[in-house]
C-alpha positions as semicolon CSV with decimal commas, in nm:
position;residue;x (nm);y (nm);z (nm)
1;M;2,089;-5,602;-5,427
2;R;1,765;-5,429;-5,317
3;V;1,937;-5,287;-5,011
4;N;2,208;-5,133;-5,231
5;I;1,948;-4,976;-5,458
6;M;1,768;-4,829;-5,153
7;F;2,092;-4,683;-5,013
8;F;2,172;-4,536;-5,354
9;F;1,825;-4,378;-5,370
10;I;1,866;-4,226;-5,022
11;F;2,206;-4,094;-5,127
12;L;2,046;-3,917;-5,425
13;L;1,777;-3,762;-5,202
14;F;2,031;-3,624;-4,954
15;S;2,246;-3,494;-5,239
16;G;1,943;-3,311;-5,385
17;L;1,854;-3,167;-5,044
18;I;2,210;-3,045;-4,988
19;L;2,215;-2,895;-5,338
20;R;1,884;-2,714;-5,272
21;L;2,005;-2,579;-4,940
22;G;2,318;-2,454;-5,109
23;I;2,115;-2,274;-5,374
24;V;1,889;-2,117;-5,107
25;Q;2,176;-2,004;-4,885
26;I;2,438;-1,912;-5,143
27;V;2,256;-1,823;-5,464
28;Q;1,924;-1,686;-5,328
29;G;2,028;-1,598;-4,973
30;E;2,064;-1,226;-5,036
31;D;1,721;-1,212;-5,205
32;F;1,550;-1,378;-4,910
33;E;1,733;-1,157;-4,662
34;S;1,625;-0,853;-4,859
35;E;1,263;-0,974;-4,861
36;L;1,276;-1,040;-4,486
37;A;1,423;-0,697;-4,426
38;S;1,140;-0,537;-4,622
39;T;0,867;-0,723;-4,433
40;T;0,760;-0,595;-4,094
41;N;0,501;-0,738;-3,856
42;I;0,352;-0,480;-3,620
43;I;0,125;-0,576;-3,332
44;S;-0,083;-0,285;-3,199
45;R;-0,291;-0,291;-2,882
46;I;-0,586;-0,057;-2,903
47;N;-0,760;0,085;-2,597
48;A;-1,107;-0,052;-2,531
49;P;-1,388;0,168;-2,394
50;R;-1,392;0,217;-2,018
51;G;-1,670;0,093;-1,795
52;L;-1,981;0,305;-1,743
53;M;-2,118;0,463;-1,426
54;Y;-2,479;0,453;-1,304
55;D;-2,653;0,619;-1,011
56;R;-2,836;0,418;-0,743
57;Y;-3,157;0,415;-0,949
58;G;-2,995;0,289;-1,267
59;H;-2,962;0,622;-1,448
60;L;-2,655;0,624;-1,673
61;V;-2,438;0,915;-1,557
62;V;-2,101;0,853;-1,728
63;D;-2,105;0,713;-2,080
64;N;-1,868;0,662;-2,374
65;T;-1,908;0,821;-2,716
66;L;-1,761;0,648;-3,020
67;E;-1,511;0,854;-3,212
68;L;-1,231;0,804;-3,462
69;S;-0,870;0,873;-3,373
70;L;-0,578;0,930;-3,605
71;T;-0,282;0,729;-3,472
72;Y;0,081;0,665;-3,549
73;T;0,256;0,341;-3,461
74;N;0,634;0,360;-3,451
75;P;0,769;0,037;-3,610
76;S;1,021;-0,176;-3,425
77;R;1,288;-0,046;-3,662
78;T;1,262;0,319;-3,567
79;Q;1,157;0,550;-3,846
80;K;1,393;0,838;-3,910
81;P;1,278;1,191;-3,816
82;V;1,295;1,307;-4,178
83;E;1,064;1,020;-4,279
84;M;0,823;1,111;-3,999
85;I;0,820;1,474;-4,111
86;A;0,746;1,358;-4,465
87;I;0,442;1,170;-4,332
88;A;0,337;1,475;-4,127
89;R;0,365;1,691;-4,440
90;K;0,126;1,460;-4,625
91;L;-0,122;1,472;-4,335
92;E;-0,110;1,848;-4,288
93;P;-0,358;1,953;-4,563
94;M;-0,609;1,690;-4,452
95;I;-0,653;1,764;-4,079
96;D;-0,701;2,057;-3,848
97;I;-0,477;2,039;-3,543
98;D;-0,407;2,273;-3,252
99;T;-0,070;2,447;-3,286
100;N;-0,081;2,641;-2,957
101;R;0,150;2,392;-2,785
102;V;0,423;2,416;-3,048
103;T;0,726;2,563;-2,872
104;D;1,017;2,768;-3,002
105;R;1,242;2,462;-2,959
106;D;0,998;2,250;-3,164
107;K;1,023;2,503;-3,446
108;R;1,402;2,515;-3,436
109;E;1,431;2,135;-3,435
110;Y;1,197;2,121;-3,737
111;I;1,414;2,370;-3,925
112;L;1,737;2,191;-3,829
113;L;1,609;1,850;-3,940
114;Q;1,555;1,985;-4,290
115;M;1,893;2,152;-4,323
116;K;2,157;2,001;-4,545
117;E;2,500;1,923;-4,408
118;D;2,665;2,234;-4,552
119;E;2,394;2,454;-4,395
120;R;2,457;2,300;-4,053
121;Y;2,831;2,360;-4,094
122;R;2,755;2,728;-4,152
123;L;2,593;2,731;-3,807
124;I;2,894;2,564;-3,643
125;N;3,215;2,516;-3,842
126;K;3,448;2,216;-3,816
127;E;3,693;2,387;-3,583
128;E;3,419;2,478;-3,335
129;R;3,282;2,125;-3,347
130;K;3,621;1,982;-3,250
131;N;3,624;2,195;-2,935
132;L;3,276;2,086;-2,822
133;E;3,275;1,785;-2,593
134;S;2,966;1,602;-2,716
135;N;2,711;1,579;-2,994
136;T;2,451;1,701;-2,747
137;L;2,636;2,029;-2,702
138;I;2,677;2,061;-3,078
139;Y;2,303;2,003;-3,127
140;R;2,208;2,262;-2,864
141;L;2,436;2,523;-3,015
142;E;2,299;2,453;-3,366
143;L;1,948;2,517;-3,238
144;E;2,054;2,843;-3,072
145;R;2,222;2,972;-3,390
146;I;1,925;2,924;-3,617
147;P;1,835;3,283;-3,714
148;Q;1,525;3,413;-3,534
149;Q;1,391;3,546;-3,862
150;R;1,386;3,195;-4,004
151;V;1,177;3,081;-3,707
152;E;0,937;3,371;-3,754
153;D;0,904;3,295;-4,126
154;L;0,749;2,953;-4,062
155;T;0,405;2,934;-4,220
156;K;0,079;2,817;-4,069
157;A;0,124;2,491;-4,261
158;D;0,474;2,450;-4,113
159;K;0,333;2,487;-3,763
160;K;0,068;2,223;-3,833
161;I;0,337;1,986;-3,960
162;I;0,538;2,048;-3,643
163;A;0,231;1,981;-3,426
164;I;0,168;1,650;-3,606
165;Y;0,534;1,549;-3,589
166;R;0,541;1,643;-3,220
167;Q;0,265;1,391;-3,151
168;M;0,431;1,124;-3,366
169;Q;0,755;1,163;-3,168
170;R;0,574;1,050;-2,854
171;A;0,500;0,708;-3,000
172;H;0,677;0,418;-2,834
173;M;0,777;0,107;-3,026
174;N;0,470;-0,076;-3,159
175;N;0,231;0,140;-2,951
176;A;-0,038;0,341;-3,125
177;Q;0,005;0,711;-3,036
178;R;-0,293;0,941;-3,092
179;I;-0,211;1,229;-3,323
180;K;-0,565;1,364;-3,311
181;R;-0,879;1,243;-3,138
182;N;-1,231;1,280;-3,275
183;I;-1,135;1,338;-3,637
184;T;-1,421;1,435;-3,868
185;E;-1,571;1,206;-4,132
186;E;-1,422;1,425;-4,403
187;E;-1,074;1,400;-4,247
188;A;-1,109;1,023;-4,211
189;H;-1,221;0,987;-4,575
190;Q;-0,931;1,190;-4,714
191;I;-0,671;1,005;-4,507
192;S;-0,817;0,664;-4,592
193;E;-0,766;0,729;-4,962
194;I;-0,388;0,750;-4,921
195;L;-0,342;0,533;-4,613
196;D;-0,111;0,297;-4,805
197;Q;0,128;0,593;-4,852
198;L;0,141;0,668;-4,479
199;P;0,341;0,394;-4,304
200;G;0,249;0,366;-3,937
201;I;-0,062;0,583;-3,974
202;D;-0,404;0,438;-3,898
203;I;-0,759;0,542;-3,819
204;L;-0,890;0,358;-3,514
205;R;-1,219;0,337;-3,329
206;D;-1,184;0,519;-3,000
207;S;-1,410;0,642;-2,721
208;R;-1,446;0,958;-2,518
209;R;-1,615;1,009;-2,182
210;T;-1,949;1,189;-2,190
211;Y;-2,142;1,315;-1,889
212;V;-2,514;1,265;-1,935
213;Y;-2,610;1,525;-1,676
214;G;-2,345;1,784;-1,754
215;D;-2,161;1,930;-1,455
216;S;-2,375;1,755;-1,192
217;F;-2,129;1,565;-0,970
218;R;-1,884;1,596;-1,260
219;E;-1,571;1,660;-1,052
220;F;-1,620;1,344;-0,845
221;F;-1,642;1,129;-1,158
222;G;-1,279;1,225;-1,219
223;S;-1,061;1,273;-1,525
224;I;-0,877;1,057;-1,780
225;N;-0,542;1,158;-1,918
226;V;-0,196;1,034;-2,012
227;I;-0,003;0,856;-1,740
228;P;0,149;1,115;-1,502
229;K;0,528;1,126;-1,515
230;G;0,568;1,020;-1,155
231;K;0,354;0,709;-1,203
232;V;0,493;0,572;-1,531
233;D;0,686;0,288;-1,365
234;H;0,387;0,197;-1,150
235;F;0,161;0,155;-1,451
236;L;0,420;-0,014;-1,672
237;S;0,473;-0,277;-1,402
238;R;0,101;-0,354;-1,421
239;G;0,098;-0,417;-1,795
240;Y;0,015;-0,069;-1,921
241;E;0,186;0,098;-2,214
242;Q;0,328;0,445;-2,186
243;S;0,083;0,589;-2,438
244;D;-0,222;0,461;-2,246
245;L;-0,488;0,689;-2,105
246;V;-0,568;0,627;-1,739
247;G;-0,790;0,766;-1,465
248;T;-0,598;1,049;-1,302
249;S;-0,840;1,176;-1,037
250;F;-1,127;1,077;-0,809
251;L;-1,350;0,784;-0,914
252;E;-1,174;0,731;-1,247
253;A;-0,843;0,693;-1,059
254;Q;-0,980;0,509;-0,755
255;Y;-1,145;0,241;-0,971
256;E;-0,895;0,237;-1,260
257;D;-0,849;-0,141;-1,239
258;V;-1,226;-0,189;-1,263
259;L;-1,306;0,065;-1,535
260;R;-1,009;-0,020;-1,758
261;G;-1,113;-0,215;-2,068
262;K;-0,943;-0,515;-2,227
263;K;-0,741;-0,397;-2,524
264;A;-0,800;-0,507;-2,879
265;V;-0,498;-0,660;-3,058
266;V;-0,435;-0,580;-3,424
267;E;-0,145;-0,732;-3,621
268;R;-0,043;-0,576;-3,951
269;T;0,217;-0,685;-4,203
270;T;0,396;-0,422;-4,408
271;Q;0,597;-0,537;-4,712
272;K;0,820;-0,298;-4,901
273;T;0,932;-0,356;-5,257
274;P;1,102;-0,112;-5,491
275;G;0,846;0,160;-5,562
276;N;0,567;0,000;-5,361
277;T;0,456;-0,057;-5,000
278;V;0,176;-0,299;-4,916
279;Q;0,016;-0,301;-4,571
280;K;-0,249;-0,552;-4,465
281;K;-0,419;-0,663;-4,146
282;T;-0,333;-1,025;-4,068
283;R;-0,491;-1,076;-3,724
284;E;-0,738;-0,898;-3,494
285;I;-0,857;-0,986;-3,142
286;L;-1,151;-0,779;-3,026
287;G;-1,126;-0,588;-2,699
288;A;-1,388;-0,561;-2,426
289;R;-1,534;-0,267;-2,237
290;G;-1,435;-0,228;-1,873
291;N;-1,665;-0,318;-1,586
292;D;-1,935;-0,077;-1,473
293;L;-1,983;0,107;-1,143
294;V;-2,315;0,151;-0,966
295;L;-2,286;0,456;-0,742
296;T;-2,460;0,545;-0,418
297;L;-2,544;0,879;-0,580
298;D;-2,905;0,987;-0,630
299;M;-2,862;1,202;-0,939
300;E;-3,208;1,355;-0,916
301;L;-3,145;1,461;-0,555
302;Q;-2,795;1,581;-0,654
303;Q;-2,936;1,809;-0,922
304;Q;-3,196;1,945;-0,682
305;L;-2,932;2,010;-0,415
306;E;-2,715;2,197;-0,665
307;N;-3,013;2,414;-0,762
308;I;-3,099;2,480;-0,397
309;I;-2,746;2,601;-0,320
310;S;-2,728;2,809;-0,636
311;K;-3,060;2,982;-0,565
312;E;-2,960;3,061;-0,206
313;M;-2,628;3,206;-0,322
314;N;-2,804;3,420;-0,583
315;K;-3,047;3,549;-0,320
316;A;-2,756;3,637;-0,095
317;G;-2,557;3,815;-0,362
318;K;-2,186;3,893;-0,351
319;G;-2,236;4,164;-0,090
320;S;-2,328;3,902;0,169
321;F;-1,975;3,760;0,165
322;I;-1,638;3,898;0,268
323;S;-1,463;3,770;-0,045
324;D;-1,550;3,459;-0,243
325;R;-1,910;3,342;-0,239
326;S;-1,939;2,969;-0,167
327;A;-2,147;2,696;-0,001
328;Y;-2,119;2,319;0,050
329;A;-2,362;2,044;0,146
330;V;-2,341;1,668;0,200
331;L;-2,638;1,429;0,226
332;I;-2,555;1,082;0,362
333;E;-2,737;0,772;0,486
334;P;-2,636;0,726;0,854
335;K;-2,696;0,350;0,858
336;T;-2,498;0,265;0,541
337;G;-2,258;0,551;0,477
338;D;-2,401;0,593;0,126
339;I;-2,337;0,940;-0,016
340;L;-2,671;1,044;-0,168
341;A;-2,562;1,388;-0,285
342;M;-2,262;1,617;-0,237
343;A;-2,269;1,963;-0,391
344;G;-2,058;2,277;-0,378
345;Y;-2,075;2,627;-0,524
346;F;-1,793;2,877;-0,572
347;D;-1,794;3,230;-0,709
348;P;-1,463;3,424;-0,700
349;A;-1,504;3,771;-0,552
350;N;-1,297;3,948;-0,817
351;E;-1,466;3,799;-1,122
352;K;-1,796;3,884;-1,287
353;T;-1,931;3,531;-1,293
354;E;-2,246;3,347;-1,194
355;G;-2,055;3,091;-0,989
356;V;-1,934;2,743;-1,078
357;S;-1,965;2,399;-0,925
358;D;-1,714;2,312;-0,655
359;H;-1,839;1,971;-0,546
360;I;-1,493;1,847;-0,452
361;G;-1,465;2,130;-0,200
362;N;-1,665;1,900;0,029
363;V;-1,359;1,676;0,063
364;T;-1,071;1,914;-0,015
365;K;-1,158;2,230;0,182
366;A;-1,159;2,257;0,561
367;F;-1,317;2,522;0,781
368;A;-1,369;2,605;1,147
369;M;-1,720;2,467;1,192
370;G;-1,832;2,652;1,503
371;S;-2,095;2,521;1,743
372;T;-2,201;2,227;1,525
373;V;-1,930;2,023;1,705
374;K;-2,077;2,080;2,052
375;A;-2,251;1,740;2,055
376;A;-1,903;1,584;2,037
377;S;-1,788;1,817;2,317
378;V;-2,070;1,708;2,548
379;L;-2,010;1,340;2,470
380;T;-1,639;1,394;2,540
381;G;-1,736;1,535;2,878
382;F;-1,951;1,229;2,949
383;Q;-1,683;0,984;2,835
384;T;-1,413;1,140;3,055
385;N;-1,648;1,174;3,356
386;I;-1,595;1,550;3,359
387;I;-1,973;1,593;3,352
388;Q;-2,278;1,374;3,402
389;P;-2,622;1,408;3,239
390;G;-2,807;1,691;3,407
391;D;-2,497;1,874;3,539
392;R;-2,543;2,253;3,538
393;F;-2,314;2,551;3,492
394;L;-2,380;2,921;3,518
395;D;-2,335;3,068;3,173
396;E;-2,140;3,385;3,248
397;P;-1,826;3,543;3,098
398;I;-1,499;3,376;3,203
399;Y;-1,195;3,594;3,275
400;L;-0,867;3,403;3,298
401;P;-0,515;3,552;3,323
402;A;-0,350;3,618;2,985
403;T;-0,663;3,497;2,805
404;P;-0,925;3,707;2,621
405;V;-1,268;3,704;2,784
406;K;-1,459;3,387;2,698
407;K;-1,836;3,405;2,678
408;S;-2,144;3,280;2,496
409;W;-2,318;3,456;2,208
410;T;-2,565;3,606;2,455
411;N;-2,555;3,690;2,826
412;Q;-2,916;3,579;2,881
413;L;-2,869;3,202;2,924
414;G;-2,824;3,181;3,304
415;V;-2,783;2,835;3,456
416;V;-2,799;2,558;3,191
417;N;-2,770;2,180;3,189
418;D;-2,626;1,967;2,908
419;I;-2,946;1,954;2,700
420;Q;-3,008;2,327;2,742
421;A;-2,644;2,396;2,654
422;L;-2,698;2,225;2,316
423;E;-3,044;2,375;2,268
424;Q;-2,928;2,733;2,327
425;S;-2,568;2,679;2,208
426;S;-2,389;2,771;2,531
427;N;-2,019;2,832;2,477
428;V;-1,950;2,854;2,850
429;Y;-2,078;2,502;2,913
430;M;-1,830;2,367;2,656
431;F;-1,552;2,587;2,800
432;Q;-1,610;2,430;3,140
433;I;-1,567;2,080;2,996
434;G;-1,238;2,170;2,827
435;M;-1,106;2,361;3,128
436;R;-1,182;2,079;3,370
437;L;-1,016;1,829;3,137
438;A;-0,703;2,042;3,185
439;N;-0,756;2,059;3,562
440;C;-0,880;2,418;3,549
441;Y;-1,165;2,508;3,787
442;Y;-1,276;2,867;3,741
443;K;-1,374;3,056;4,057
444;E;-1,304;3,426;4,034
445;K;-1,209;3,680;3,769
446;D;-0,837;3,681;3,671
447;E;-0,754;3,408;3,923
448;H;-0,526;3,123;3,815
449;C;-0,748;2,818;3,775
450;G;-0,497;2,536;3,821
451;W;-0,403;2,422;3,473
452;N;-0,045;2,398;3,345
453;T;0,137;2,315;3,023
454;N;0,123;1,939;3,076
455;S;-0,243;1,928;3,180
456;I;-0,342;2,147;2,886
457;R;-0,147;1,930;2,642
458;K;-0,313;1,619;2,788
459;A;-0,657;1,781;2,748
460;Y;-0,589;1,861;2,380
461;S;-0,499;1,497;2,322
462;E;-0,812;1,370;2,495
463;V;-1,043;1,605;2,306
464;R;-0,891;1,534;1,966
465;N;-0,885;1,159;2,025
466;S;-1,251;1,179;2,119
467;F;-1,341;1,393;1,817
468;N;-1,150;1,154;1,590
469;Q;-1,393;0,878;1,686
470;F;-1,666;1,073;1,505
471;G;-1,447;1,142;1,201
472;L;-1,357;1,499;1,300
473;G;-0,988;1,546;1,216
474;S;-0,938;1,188;1,095
475;E;-0,964;0,998;0,768
476;T;-1,327;0,945;0,672
477;G;-1,251;0,629;0,471
478;I;-1,436;0,748;0,159
479;D;-1,346;0,558;-0,160
480;L;-1,150;0,839;-0,325
481;P;-0,774;0,860;-0,384
482;Y;-0,753;1,187;-0,194
483;S;-0,946;1,381;0,070
484;E;-0,841;1,644;0,321
485;T;-0,841;1,570;0,694
486;G;-0,843;1,929;0,818
487;L;-0,584;2,123;1,014
488;K;-0,500;2,135;1,381
489;G;-0,455;2,475;1,540
490;G;-0,090;2,539;1,614
491;S;-0,058;2,688;1,961
492;E;-0,172;2,456;2,239
493;V;-0,255;2,707;2,510
494;G;-0,551;2,717;2,746
495;G;-0,754;2,980;2,563
496;N;-0,728;2,790;2,236
497;L;-0,837;2,470;2,411
498;M;-1,158;2,647;2,503
499;D;-1,201;2,751;2,139
500;L;-1,144;2,391;2,031
501;M;-1,447;2,287;2,238
502;I;-1,675;2,521;2,041
503;G;-1,537;2,451;1,693
504;Q;-1,330;2,768;1,664
505;Y;-0,979;2,618;1,644
506;D;-0,927;2,298;1,442
507;T;-1,074;2,279;1,091
508;Y;-1,278;2,003;0,928
509;T;-1,422;1,928;0,585
510;P;-1,797;1,926;0,514
511;L;-1,773;1,548;0,462
512;Q;-1,612;1,502;0,804
513;L;-1,889;1,712;0,955
514;A;-2,151;1,495;0,783
515;Q;-1,984;1,175;0,905
516;Y;-1,977;1,313;1,259
517;I;-2,349;1,386;1,277
518;A;-2,434;1,062;1,094
519;T;-2,239;0,871;1,363
520;I;-2,455;1,022;1,636
521;A;-2,770;0,955;1,432
522;N;-2,659;0,592;1,393
523;D;-2,635;0,540;1,772
524;G;-2,258;0,579;1,778
525;Y;-2,161;0,358;1,485
526;R;-1,933;0,541;1,240
527;M;-1,990;0,410;0,890
528;E;-1,741;0,432;0,607
529;P;-1,870;0,686;0,351
530;R;-1,889;0,532;0,005
531;L;-1,963;0,640;-0,348
532;V;-1,972;0,296;-0,515
533;R;-2,221;0,021;-0,425
534;E;-2,152;-0,241;-0,693
535;I;-1,922;-0,348;-0,971
536;R;-2,107;-0,505;-1,263
537;A;-1,999;-0,684;-1,578
538;P;-2,074;-0,479;-1,891
539;L;-2,399;-0,557;-2,072
540;I;-2,349;-0,651;-2,436
541;N;-2,712;-0,568;-2,510
542;E;-3,012;-0,453;-2,306
543;H;-3,159;-0,805;-2,284
544;D;-2,855;-0,951;-2,105
545;R;-2,883;-1,055;-1,742
546;T;-2,705;-0,824;-1,500
547;I;-2,398;-0,989;-1,347
548;V;-2,278;-0,837;-1,019
549;I;-1,903;-0,893;-0,987
550;K;-1,875;-0,735;-0,644
551;R;-2,122;-0,582;-0,401
552;F;-1,982;-0,348;-0,137
553;E;-2,154;-0,401;0,195
554;P;-2,181;-0,115;0,448
555;K;-1,868;-0,104;0,663
556;I;-1,848;0,000;1,030
557;L;-1,527;0,190;1,097
558;N;-1,571;0,209;1,473
559;R;-1,819;0,244;1,757
560;I;-1,761;0,558;1,963
561;E;-1,669;0,484;2,324
562;M;-1,971;0,664;2,471
563;S;-2,259;0,471;2,624
564;D;-2,602;0,430;2,463
565;A;-2,755;0,634;2,743
566;H;-2,514;0,924;2,686
567;I;-2,572;0,919;2,309
568;K;-2,948;0,917;2,366
569;R;-2,913;1,212;2,602
570;V;-2,722;1,417;2,344
571;K;-2,975;1,327;2,075
572;E;-3,245;1,476;2,298
573;G;-3,044;1,797;2,304
574;L;-3,010;1,795;1,926
575;R;-3,385;1,751;1,889
576;A;-3,441;2,042;2,127
577;V;-3,223;2,263;1,904
578;M;-3,478;2,218;1,625
579;T;-3,797;2,243;1,832
580;K;-3,725;2,526;2,077
581;G;-3,362;2,622;2,043
582;T;-3,142;2,816;1,800
583;A;-3,298;2,656;1,488
584;A;-3,661;2,643;1,606
585;K;-3,777;2,933;1,390
586;K;-3,695;2,737;1,073
587;F;-3,749;2,376;1,181
588;A;-3,997;2,357;1,471
589;K;-4,299;2,290;1,250
590;V;-4,151;2,088;0,961
591;R;-4,302;1,743;0,904
592;Y;-3,977;1,548;0,872
593;N;-3,894;1,584;1,247
594;P;-3,521;1,670;1,237
595;A;-3,257;1,688;1,506
596;G;-2,945;1,895;1,461
597;K;-2,707;2,167;1,568
598;T;-2,645;2,517;1,442
599;G;-2,302;2,678;1,418
600;T;-2,153;3,020;1,357
601;A;-1,774;3,027;1,349
602;Q;-1,611;3,369;1,379
603;V;-1,352;3,441;1,109
604;R;-1,109;3,719;1,012
605;I;-1,042;3,730;0,638
606;P;-0,766;3,937;0,472
607;V;-0,885;4,149;0,181
608;G;-0,713;4,395;-0,049
609;E;-0,353;4,421;-0,168
610;G;-0,044;4,607;-0,052
611;V;-0,115;4,912;0,167
612;N;-0,488;4,850;0,127
613;R;-0,468;4,503;0,278
614;H;-0,676;4,466;0,596
615;F;-0,881;4,210;0,789
616;V;-1,258;4,190;0,788
617;E;-1,461;4,019;1,060
618;G;-1,722;3,769;0,947
619;N;-1,857;3,422;1,015
620;T;-1,898;3,077;0,869
621;Q;-2,257;2,954;0,890
622;T;-2,296;2,581;0,951
623;L;-2,572;2,335;1,026
624;V;-2,573;1,960;1,085
625;G;-2,867;1,730;1,142
626;Y;-3,060;1,417;1,061
627;A;-3,419;1,309;1,007
628;P;-3,652;1,168;1,116
629;Y;-3,539;1,204;1,475
630;D;-3,688;0,871;1,591
631;D;-3,557;0,664;1,298
632;P;-3,282;0,852;1,107
633;E;-3,257;0,775;0,737
634;I;-3,066;1,081;0,617
635;A;-2,803;1,305;0,775
636;F;-2,678;1,637;0,642
637;A;-2,404;1,894;0,684
638;V;-2,420;2,243;0,531
639;V;-2,132;2,493;0,535
640;V;-2,147;2,852;0,410
641;P;-1,799;3,001;0,464
642;F;-1,689;3,359;0,520
643;A;-2,020;3,544;0,525
644;Q;-2,047;3,909;0,622
645;L;-2,172;3,994;0,968
646;D;-2,541;4,079;0,986
647;E;-2,469;4,447;1,050
648;E;-2,241;4,455;0,745
649;G;-2,508;4,328;0,507
650;G;-2,476;3,954;0,559
651;R;-2,772;3,725;0,492
652;K;-2,896;3,535;0,795
653;G;-2,979;3,166;0,794
654;M;-2,824;3,063;0,461
655;A;-2,712;2,723;0,592
656;Q;-3,054;2,665;0,748
657;N;-3,235;2,758;0,427
658;I;-3,023;2,515;0,222
659;A;-3,069;2,232;0,473
660;D;-3,447;2,282;0,499
661;D;-3,496;2,285;0,121
662;A;-3,271;1,980;0,084
663;M;-3,466;1,781;0,344
664;K;-3,802;1,874;0,195
665;T;-3,673;1,767;-0,146
666;Y;-3,545;1,435;-0,014
667;F;-3,875;1,340;0,148
668;K;-4,073;1,464;-0,152
669;L;-3,868;1,241;-0,383
670;K;-3,958;0,943;-0,166
671;K;-4,317;0,990;-0,284
672;V;-4,281;1,120;-0,641
673;R;-3,987;1,089;-0,881
674;K;-3,955;1,236;-1,229
675;G;-3,594;1,141;-1,284
676;P;-3,290;1,367;-1,329
677;T;-3,289;1,634;-1,598
678;L;-3,075;1,556;-1,902
679;S;-2,802;1,802;-1,989
680;P;-2,858;1,986;-2,319
681;Q;-2,624;1,849;-2,583
């Protein structure tokens, strides 16, 4: 009996459940479907601040500034263009926005979207539409037929609406698209008051890069922008969203994975009912700032180097240069490869300016460097057994068939050995090395010396392979996404081979030149130049313990194939340059005991336009070196391109002046530091 009662009770429960399900599905089903259709969950991922950058002494050089951004998130059920324009129209009176990028097509699309059907049929009638193959063709023709006067009649407010709508159109599903960055407090207040009437619109905390020391080293820090078109797939495959901002150049691009922050996640629920829309935040996961970079840069030295170059250029004036006025300098630690400072200056000849920074010219511009490469030429001669330490040549003009006369800068050198050839910058000594590499032994004027096409080609290969060991003409290895490697001269003939030996043929960047001299200073070990020393976890507050995520140790790229004895011999020659040779007047008595090599590359620069176009002879002044001679701790390369000849009003010794002031500053800062100068805000 009890079992029957229990079964009857269970039967009643199931009957009630079935009845309830029937009511829900049949009677109330449409209501629930309607409610579900009017409720939307939107998950937005908001960019977190990027990591900071510090110089080697802990000075903050790249920071983030908090700002508010006005954003639009396109819901998963795509909002219609007319609805988006309605939102843009509500925003227009409340924000200022740049309208310069609004195109004629943008204006015509805006007008077309607001046309009624009968107006659009007046642009293209039904018969014409039947003859057009696709809706795309119809749309294009409609845009074309919008009267020009109607486009011109658009008001300033219309253009602002178009600019806002244009930004909203870029939003991808459930991704917050910035309409305007750094909105004012007044703009934020006005928008907040009607935010519930602006579906998809939000005001979010955002950050912008700030540069504590202004333009100092600014170009190497790099830029942040929208994902470049050609790299969209690359970034999407790594978890980025198409609206993300990424590092697009130099350090920002090179260390994107490090600097990128962890996004915040915000979930909002929007519920629509007749006459009312309610939006509320239902979940939020805080983001985290990206990791920080500690650079090899000495910002105080960098600022001083920039000032030194600028002052020298101002002393020289525009009349000291054939066309553009410019100069470049690199300061590097030979034993570690750390870039301490890297500065450039550029002043276009045809503009009335005071000159601007061109720091990246040190890695993107290549020049014939003249006699500064002669240490590599002598070491090449030693390596190939063409010469031995102490070998002598008579420095006299060389006359070869079908080759312009080849001679040194002066006819007073006489017989010189390898050290004297460096000290007095003998071209003929270097010519002899190159010629003999190509099996050319000069005896008499205009007599064939024995080289041929194959031997010359083989000599080019040997010289360039040797120079590559120092970093001349090869990748330096610097931690940047791009740097120039220079250009090889095109015609491999004997006369040009001789020019190659004295730095008058192939071109190199100032950074390559600095790596070359640093390799010699470091007893033949070529170090990888670097701009970043450490990656650190971000500090939440100033009392947190510093956590080093990764420390980059100095990296040896290669050891040149020359012996210790040969390197030592060349270093003696480089010291002699500074004490009694071509740079003795400037450096013989300085306390920091440098070694180095001067250079003056001859150049022909085209100037003028049309019938007035002609070539002007000039030179590129260069200087490389290191100090102290007995225990090198800093190496330098200075390049001053395309200066006028002395007799044409050029200023002598610009590269030497820059190098001397830079070295004095470096050693002075070892004793007393005041810190870099803040940029005026």
